[in-house]
Short mmCIF file of C-alpha atoms and ligand atoms in Angstrom, two decimals:
data_model
loop_
_atom_site.label_atom_id
_atom_site.label_comp_id
_atom_site.label_asym_id
_atom_site.label_seq_id
_atom_site.Cartn_x
_atom_site.Cartn_y
_atom_site.Cartn_z
CA MET A 1 -5.69 22.90 -2.24
CA LEU A 2 -5.50 23.33 1.48
CA ILE A 3 -5.12 20.37 3.75
CA LYS A 4 -7.54 20.30 6.61
CA LYS A 5 -7.21 18.28 9.79
CA ALA A 6 -8.71 14.81 9.78
CA GLU A 7 -12.21 14.31 11.00
CA LEU A 8 -11.21 13.72 14.55
CA ILE A 9 -12.80 10.59 15.87
CA ARG A 10 -11.52 9.62 19.28
CA SER A 11 -9.75 6.30 19.03
CA SER A 12 -11.75 5.17 22.03
CA GLU A 13 -14.96 5.69 20.03
CA ILE A 14 -14.12 3.26 17.28
CA THR A 15 -11.99 0.73 19.11
CA PRO A 16 -12.54 -1.42 22.17
CA GLU A 17 -10.71 0.27 25.05
CA SER A 18 -8.27 -2.57 25.60
CA ILE A 19 -7.15 -2.47 21.98
CA TYR A 20 -6.87 1.27 21.84
CA LYS A 21 -4.81 1.39 25.02
CA GLN A 22 -2.64 -1.37 23.67
CA ARG A 23 -2.20 0.59 20.44
CA ARG A 24 -1.28 3.71 22.33
CA LEU A 25 1.48 1.86 24.10
CA PHE A 26 2.52 0.53 20.75
CA MET A 27 2.68 3.98 19.25
CA GLN A 28 4.68 5.19 22.22
CA GLY A 29 7.39 2.82 21.19
CA LEU A 30 6.89 -0.02 23.66
CA ALA A 31 5.96 -2.40 20.89
CA GLY A 32 9.53 -3.53 20.45
CA ALA A 33 9.57 -4.82 23.99
CA ALA A 34 6.14 -6.43 23.62
CA ALA A 35 7.18 -8.17 20.43
CA LEU A 36 10.36 -9.38 22.08
CA LEU A 37 8.39 -11.00 24.85
CA SER A 38 5.78 -12.59 22.63
CA SER A 39 7.71 -13.73 19.59
CA GLY A 40 11.38 -13.28 20.22
CA ALA A 41 11.62 -10.86 17.29
CA VAL A 42 13.03 -7.39 17.77
CA SER A 43 10.66 -4.94 16.15
CA ALA A 44 12.59 -2.17 14.47
CA LEU A 45 9.39 -0.55 13.30
CA SER A 46 9.58 3.23 13.10
CA LYS A 47 7.89 5.17 15.86
CA TYR A 48 5.30 7.81 15.11
CA ASP A 49 4.03 10.65 17.20
CA PHE A 50 0.41 9.80 17.82
CA ASN A 51 -1.99 12.19 19.43
CA GLU A 52 -4.45 10.23 21.53
CA ASP A 53 -7.36 11.93 19.78
CA TRP A 54 -6.36 10.62 16.36
CA PRO A 55 -8.27 7.63 15.03
CA VAL A 56 -6.50 4.30 15.08
CA TYR A 57 -7.36 1.27 12.99
CA PRO A 58 -6.50 -1.97 14.77
CA GLY A 59 -7.73 -4.16 11.89
CA PRO A 60 -8.73 -7.79 12.29
CA ASN A 61 -7.25 -9.81 15.18
CA TRP A 62 -5.17 -11.96 12.87
CA ILE A 63 -3.16 -8.99 11.65
CA GLN A 64 -1.83 -7.90 15.04
CA PRO A 65 0.97 -10.49 15.41
CA SER A 66 2.21 -9.69 11.89
CA ILE A 67 2.24 -5.97 12.66
CA SER A 68 4.04 -6.48 15.96
CA ALA A 69 6.71 -8.58 14.27
CA ALA A 70 7.19 -6.18 11.34
CA GLU A 71 10.62 -4.74 10.68
CA ARG A 72 11.55 -1.73 8.64
CA ASN A 73 13.19 -2.55 5.32
CA ASN A 74 15.91 0.06 5.23
CA ARG A 75 17.12 -0.83 1.76
CA PHE A 76 13.86 0.24 0.18
CA SER A 77 12.89 2.99 2.60
CA SER A 78 13.26 6.71 2.14
CA ASP A 79 14.82 8.73 4.96
CA GLU A 80 12.38 11.56 4.31
CA LYS A 81 9.98 12.45 7.06
CA PRO A 82 6.58 10.79 6.65
CA ALA A 83 3.55 13.05 6.27
CA PRO A 84 1.76 13.69 9.56
CA TYR A 85 -0.70 10.86 10.08
CA PRO A 86 -3.83 13.11 10.00
CA ASP A 87 -2.87 14.28 6.52
CA ALA A 88 -2.31 10.76 5.21
CA ILE A 89 -5.74 9.63 6.38
CA SER A 90 -7.73 12.70 5.37
CA HIS A 91 -6.33 13.73 1.99
CA ASN A 92 -7.25 10.75 -0.17
CA ASN A 93 -8.23 9.72 -3.64
CA PHE A 94 -10.73 6.88 -3.49
CA TYR A 95 -13.45 7.72 -5.99
CA GLU A 96 -15.60 4.83 -4.79
CA PHE A 97 -16.33 7.09 -1.80
CA GLY A 98 -16.62 10.38 -3.71
CA LEU A 99 -14.49 12.84 -5.62
CA GLY A 100 -13.51 15.18 -2.78
CA LYS A 101 -10.22 14.66 -0.98
CA GLN A 102 -12.03 14.33 2.35
CA ASP A 103 -14.90 12.17 1.09
CA PRO A 104 -13.10 8.86 1.72
CA SER A 105 -12.25 9.70 5.34
CA ARG A 106 -15.83 10.82 5.90
CA LYS A 107 -17.70 8.09 4.06
CA ALA A 108 -15.56 4.97 4.38
CA GLN A 109 -15.61 4.57 8.16
CA GLY A 110 -18.26 1.82 8.17
CA PHE A 111 -16.56 -0.10 5.36
CA LYS A 112 -16.36 -3.86 6.07
CA SER A 113 -12.93 -5.19 5.27
CA ASP A 114 -12.95 -8.38 7.33
CA PRO A 115 -13.53 -11.18 6.42
CA TRP A 116 -12.11 -10.55 2.94
CA THR A 117 -11.77 -12.90 -0.02
CA ILE A 118 -9.33 -12.60 -2.89
CA GLU A 119 -10.14 -14.35 -6.14
CA VAL A 120 -7.22 -15.47 -8.28
CA GLU A 121 -7.89 -16.13 -11.98
CA GLY A 122 -6.21 -16.64 -15.31
CA GLU A 123 -2.75 -17.87 -16.30
CA ALA A 124 -1.61 -19.52 -13.08
CA GLU A 125 -1.49 -23.06 -11.72
CA LYS A 126 -3.12 -22.15 -8.42
CA ILE A 127 -6.37 -20.27 -8.93
CA GLY A 128 -9.50 -19.95 -6.80
CA LYS A 129 -10.89 -18.01 -3.88
CA PHE A 130 -8.74 -17.47 -0.82
CA ALA A 131 -9.26 -15.83 2.55
CA LEU A 132 -6.93 -12.84 2.79
CA GLU A 133 -5.77 -14.06 6.17
CA ASP A 134 -4.56 -17.38 4.68
CA LEU A 135 -2.75 -15.62 1.85
CA ILE A 136 -0.94 -13.05 3.96
CA LYS A 137 -0.23 -14.67 7.32
CA PRO A 138 2.70 -16.84 6.21
CA TYR A 139 4.79 -13.76 5.36
CA LYS A 140 6.80 -11.52 7.59
CA PHE A 141 5.57 -7.93 7.36
CA GLU A 142 7.97 -5.18 6.38
CA GLU A 143 7.73 -1.48 6.83
CA ARG A 144 8.62 0.56 3.75
CA VAL A 145 8.72 4.32 3.74
CA TYR A 146 7.86 5.28 0.17
CA ARG A 147 7.11 8.48 -1.70
CA LEU A 148 3.63 8.51 -3.23
CA ARG A 149 3.38 10.84 -6.25
CA CYS A 150 -0.14 11.47 -7.46
CA VAL A 151 -0.68 12.28 -11.14
CA GLU A 152 -2.40 15.46 -9.87
CA ALA A 153 1.08 16.72 -8.83
CA TRP A 154 0.89 16.36 -5.06
CA SER A 155 2.98 13.88 -3.11
CA MET A 156 3.39 12.42 0.36
CA VAL A 157 5.86 10.21 2.17
CA ILE A 158 4.07 7.25 3.73
CA PRO A 159 5.31 4.40 5.93
CA TRP A 160 3.51 1.32 4.63
CA LEU A 161 3.30 -2.10 6.24
CA GLY A 162 2.88 -5.23 4.19
CA ILE A 163 4.67 -7.72 1.98
CA PRO A 164 6.47 -7.67 -1.37
CA LEU A 165 3.95 -8.23 -4.18
CA ALA A 166 6.26 -10.84 -5.74
CA ASP A 167 6.00 -13.05 -2.64
CA LEU A 168 2.23 -13.25 -2.93
CA LEU A 169 2.18 -13.71 -6.72
CA LYS A 170 4.78 -16.48 -6.71
CA GLN A 171 2.58 -18.70 -4.57
CA PHE A 172 0.07 -18.97 -7.46
CA ASN A 173 2.71 -20.27 -9.89
CA PRO A 174 1.93 -18.03 -12.88
CA THR A 175 2.37 -19.89 -16.19
CA SER A 176 4.64 -18.74 -19.05
CA LYS A 177 1.57 -17.13 -20.65
CA ALA A 178 1.22 -14.69 -17.74
CA LYS A 179 2.63 -11.46 -19.19
CA TYR A 180 0.59 -9.07 -17.04
CA VAL A 181 -1.28 -9.09 -13.78
CA GLU A 182 -4.58 -7.30 -13.34
CA PHE A 183 -6.09 -6.13 -10.04
CA THR A 184 -9.72 -5.28 -9.34
CA THR A 185 -11.27 -3.29 -6.49
CA LEU A 186 -14.44 -4.40 -4.72
CA TYR A 187 -17.69 -3.47 -6.44
CA ASP A 188 -20.29 -2.81 -3.76
CA PRO A 189 -22.40 0.30 -4.35
CA LYS A 190 -24.18 -0.24 -1.02
CA GLN A 191 -20.93 0.38 0.80
CA MET A 192 -19.26 2.59 -1.79
CA PRO A 193 -21.55 5.51 -2.57
CA GLY A 194 -19.35 6.77 -5.42
CA GLN A 195 -20.22 3.61 -7.39
CA LYS A 196 -23.91 4.46 -7.51
CA ALA A 197 -24.92 5.24 -11.08
CA LEU A 198 -26.26 8.70 -10.30
CA PHE A 199 -22.89 9.99 -9.07
CA SER A 200 -20.76 7.65 -11.09
CA SER A 201 -17.52 9.14 -12.33
CA LEU A 202 -15.67 6.08 -13.61
CA ASP A 203 -16.60 2.66 -14.98
CA TRP A 204 -16.67 0.36 -11.97
CA PRO A 205 -15.07 -1.68 -10.63
CA TYR A 206 -11.69 0.10 -10.61
CA VAL A 207 -9.09 -1.97 -12.46
CA GLU A 208 -5.33 -1.60 -12.66
CA GLY A 209 -2.48 -3.71 -13.97
CA LEU A 210 1.25 -4.22 -14.16
CA ARG A 211 3.55 -6.03 -16.55
CA MET A 212 4.84 -9.18 -14.83
CA ASP A 213 8.42 -7.91 -14.56
CA GLU A 214 7.11 -4.73 -12.91
CA ALA A 215 4.99 -6.76 -10.53
CA MET A 216 7.96 -8.97 -9.62
CA ASN A 217 10.27 -5.99 -9.01
CA PRO A 218 11.24 -5.89 -5.32
CA LEU A 219 9.80 -2.36 -4.94
CA SER A 220 6.24 -3.47 -5.78
CA PHE A 221 4.45 -3.83 -2.50
CA LEU A 222 1.11 -4.96 -1.09
CA ALA A 223 0.11 -2.88 1.90
CA THR A 224 -2.14 -4.09 4.69
CA GLY A 225 -1.09 -1.32 7.05
CA MET A 226 0.51 2.09 7.49
CA TYR A 227 2.00 4.11 10.36
CA GLY A 228 2.44 0.93 12.41
CA GLN A 229 -1.22 -0.12 12.29
CA ALA A 230 -3.77 -1.75 10.00
CA LEU A 231 -4.76 0.10 6.85
CA PRO A 232 -7.56 2.65 7.35
CA PRO A 233 -10.54 2.12 5.01
CA GLN A 234 -9.91 5.40 3.20
CA ASN A 235 -6.39 4.24 2.32
CA GLY A 236 -7.59 0.97 0.78
CA ALA A 237 -8.22 -1.56 3.54
CA PRO A 238 -7.68 -4.39 3.77
CA LEU A 239 -5.20 -4.74 0.89
CA ARG A 240 -3.84 -2.26 -1.64
CA LEU A 241 -1.06 -2.09 -4.13
CA VAL A 242 1.83 0.37 -3.72
CA VAL A 243 4.00 0.97 -6.79
CA PRO A 244 6.16 3.94 -5.77
CA TRP A 245 7.79 4.75 -9.13
CA LYS A 246 4.39 5.12 -10.84
CA TYR A 247 1.67 7.72 -10.46
CA GLY A 248 -0.59 7.00 -7.52
CA PHE A 249 -3.55 5.83 -9.59
CA LYS A 250 -1.68 2.55 -10.27
CA SER A 251 -1.76 1.84 -6.51
CA ILE A 252 -5.22 0.28 -6.52
CA LYS A 253 -7.12 -0.01 -3.25
CA SER A 254 -9.33 -2.67 -1.61
CA ILE A 255 -8.32 -5.45 -4.01
CA VAL A 256 -10.69 -8.41 -4.43
CA LYS A 257 -9.35 -9.98 -7.60
CA ILE A 258 -5.95 -10.81 -9.08
CA ARG A 259 -5.90 -12.09 -12.68
CA PHE A 260 -2.86 -13.24 -14.65
CA THR A 261 -3.24 -12.35 -18.33
CA GLU A 262 -1.48 -12.64 -21.66
CA ALA A 263 -2.86 -9.32 -22.92
CA MET A 264 -2.34 -5.87 -21.39
CA PRO A 265 -5.15 -5.23 -18.89
CA LYS A 266 -7.68 -2.51 -19.66
CA SER A 267 -7.11 -0.22 -16.73
CA THR A 268 -9.73 2.24 -15.49
CA TRP A 269 -7.97 5.59 -15.97
CA ASN A 270 -6.40 4.55 -19.26
CA LEU A 271 -9.85 3.58 -20.58
CA THR A 272 -11.41 6.77 -19.23
CA ALA A 273 -8.91 9.23 -20.74
CA PRO A 274 -6.24 7.44 -22.80
CA LYS A 275 -4.52 10.66 -23.85
CA GLU A 276 -4.08 11.72 -20.22
CA TYR A 277 -3.35 8.48 -18.37
CA GLY A 278 -1.11 5.84 -19.91
CA PHE A 279 -1.00 2.20 -18.85
CA PHE A 280 2.60 2.47 -17.64
CA ALA A 281 2.14 5.77 -15.77
CA ASN A 282 5.78 5.96 -14.68
CA VAL A 283 6.51 9.23 -12.89
CA ASN A 284 8.23 11.32 -15.55
CA PRO A 285 9.00 15.04 -15.12
CA GLU A 286 9.65 15.29 -18.87
CA VAL A 287 6.21 14.18 -19.98
CA ASP A 288 3.56 16.65 -18.87
CA HIS A 289 -0.05 15.83 -18.30
CA PRO A 290 -1.93 17.56 -21.15
CA ARG A 291 -3.43 19.99 -18.61
CA TRP A 292 -0.55 20.62 -16.16
CA THR A 293 3.19 20.22 -15.70
CA GLN A 294 4.68 17.11 -14.16
CA ALA A 295 8.09 18.77 -13.63
CA SER A 296 7.34 19.60 -9.99
CA GLU A 297 4.99 18.54 -7.21
CA ARG A 298 3.45 19.87 -4.01
CA ARG A 299 4.84 17.80 -1.13
CA LEU A 300 2.19 17.48 1.58
CA PRO A 301 1.72 18.93 4.08
CA SER A 302 1.64 22.21 2.20
CA SER A 303 -0.40 25.38 2.41
CA LEU A 304 -1.10 28.51 0.45
CA PHE A 305 1.69 30.35 2.27
CA SER A 306 4.09 27.44 2.36
CA PRO A 307 3.42 25.52 -0.86
CA ASN A 308 6.39 23.16 -0.39
CA ARG A 309 6.88 22.74 -4.12
CA ILE A 310 9.70 20.36 -5.03
CA GLU A 311 11.20 19.04 -8.23
CA THR A 312 9.77 15.77 -9.51
CA LEU A 313 12.36 13.05 -10.09
CA PRO A 314 12.31 10.49 -12.92
CA PHE A 315 10.60 7.32 -11.68
CA ASN A 316 9.83 9.29 -8.51
CA GLY A 317 13.46 8.90 -7.42
CA TYR A 318 13.50 5.10 -7.85
CA ALA A 319 15.34 5.04 -11.21
CA ASP A 320 18.22 2.90 -9.89
CA GLU A 321 15.78 0.13 -9.04
CA VAL A 322 13.45 0.27 -12.05
CA ALA A 323 14.82 2.21 -15.06
CA HIS A 324 16.19 -1.04 -16.54
CA LEU A 325 12.63 -2.36 -16.89
CA TYR A 326 12.04 0.18 -19.66
CA SER A 327 15.34 0.12 -21.55
CA GLY A 328 14.70 0.57 -25.27
CA MET A 329 11.16 1.87 -24.70
CA ASP A 330 10.15 5.34 -25.84
CA LEU A 331 8.74 6.70 -22.57
CA ARG A 332 7.00 9.56 -24.36
CA LYS A 333 4.97 7.06 -26.33
CA TRP A 334 4.56 4.58 -23.47
CA PHE A 335 3.70 7.21 -20.83
N1 MTE B 401 -7.94 2.84 -5.94
C1 MTE B 401 -9.27 2.81 -6.13
N2 MTE B 401 -9.91 1.64 -6.06
N3 MTE B 401 -9.99 3.94 -6.39
C2 MTE B 401 -9.38 5.16 -6.50
O1 MTE B 401 -10.07 6.16 -6.75
N4 MTE B 401 -7.26 6.40 -6.46
C3 MTE B 401 -5.84 6.27 -6.80
C4 MTE B 401 -5.14 5.25 -5.90
N5 MTE B 401 -5.92 4.04 -5.77
C5 MTE B 401 -7.96 5.22 -6.33
C6 MTE B 401 -7.27 4.02 -6.01
C7 MTE B 401 -5.12 7.53 -6.73
S1 MTE B 401 -5.47 8.63 -7.99
C8 MTE B 401 -4.18 7.81 -5.79
S2 MTE B 401 -3.23 9.22 -5.87
C9 MTE B 401 -3.97 6.93 -4.63
O2 MTE B 401 -4.89 5.83 -4.61
C10 MTE B 401 -4.14 7.72 -3.35
O3 MTE B 401 -3.85 6.94 -2.23
P1 MTE B 401 -4.10 7.54 -0.77
O4 MTE B 401 -5.50 8.04 -0.74
O5 MTE B 401 -3.87 6.40 0.19
O6 MTE B 401 -3.10 8.64 -0.59
#
């Protein structure tokens, strides 16, 4: 598959001028100074080359101070070069907006992600409906540069912004019965054309889940931004999961519900094709997908003449952090 340039929407077309100018300064690396003046925090956020014609996503007003104060978490960040921003926002899987890689960037631009409510259910002391802003604002944002390995055998390096998943989950005080946590994407066929019955490809809404110890692992991350700005709709605004040692389909987008459960959640891809997509879905070069090898991957950007094929690493290169979670488990059976 060839990667094409993003649909180029001038940032000035989708953003009030003051914000887009402010963001340009930010992208040019002056944010550190701005953050210093406003909050006293030194922002060590990575700097990205932004072309002024590329779309920017400022997100809701409440997110800006958290983004400005974000710092890169070096311990959990890869030193690899992130994918160019146009690739990360135009080569997407988000079946709610269609099956093509460019459908999400084309069809999600009007998506309303603010205000946003998260419903918390199940085996926890604190359950109910919460405004995303209230849930997220107390935490300091981190930047984490992670590899994302899709089960389709392409991969990208992406600098996410957000908070550790464990921080958010702990505030609900899960009970001892909470063995798993389930996440659900918004169901709104009016906004998400892929959910309309006629074109439906999956059972909606999209559901994913993690075992509690996986969810509490420090690598598990909730992203509200990427490339130093709020999350674009095609990448799962306003809140998505990022689980870098698992195939990308575990990293569920546009989350509206979090449910603590005793039983293993019934996740969308596992229900759709259980022989092809396991619940655990740990990146494993030794267990092929029934229709293609998982021993290598195409690192984006890539092209016909420069395929950029690299070896796939167990747990996507994060074995030191997570292999212990699966000790004693047969990973061929629990793929
Ligand atoms: N979440 C929802 N709700 N719907 C989807 O179709 N696709 C998954 C995952 N999260 C998907 C989803 C897959 S298969 C991948 S590889 C990643 O999102 C892709 O994330 P990206 O588009 O930000 O690169």
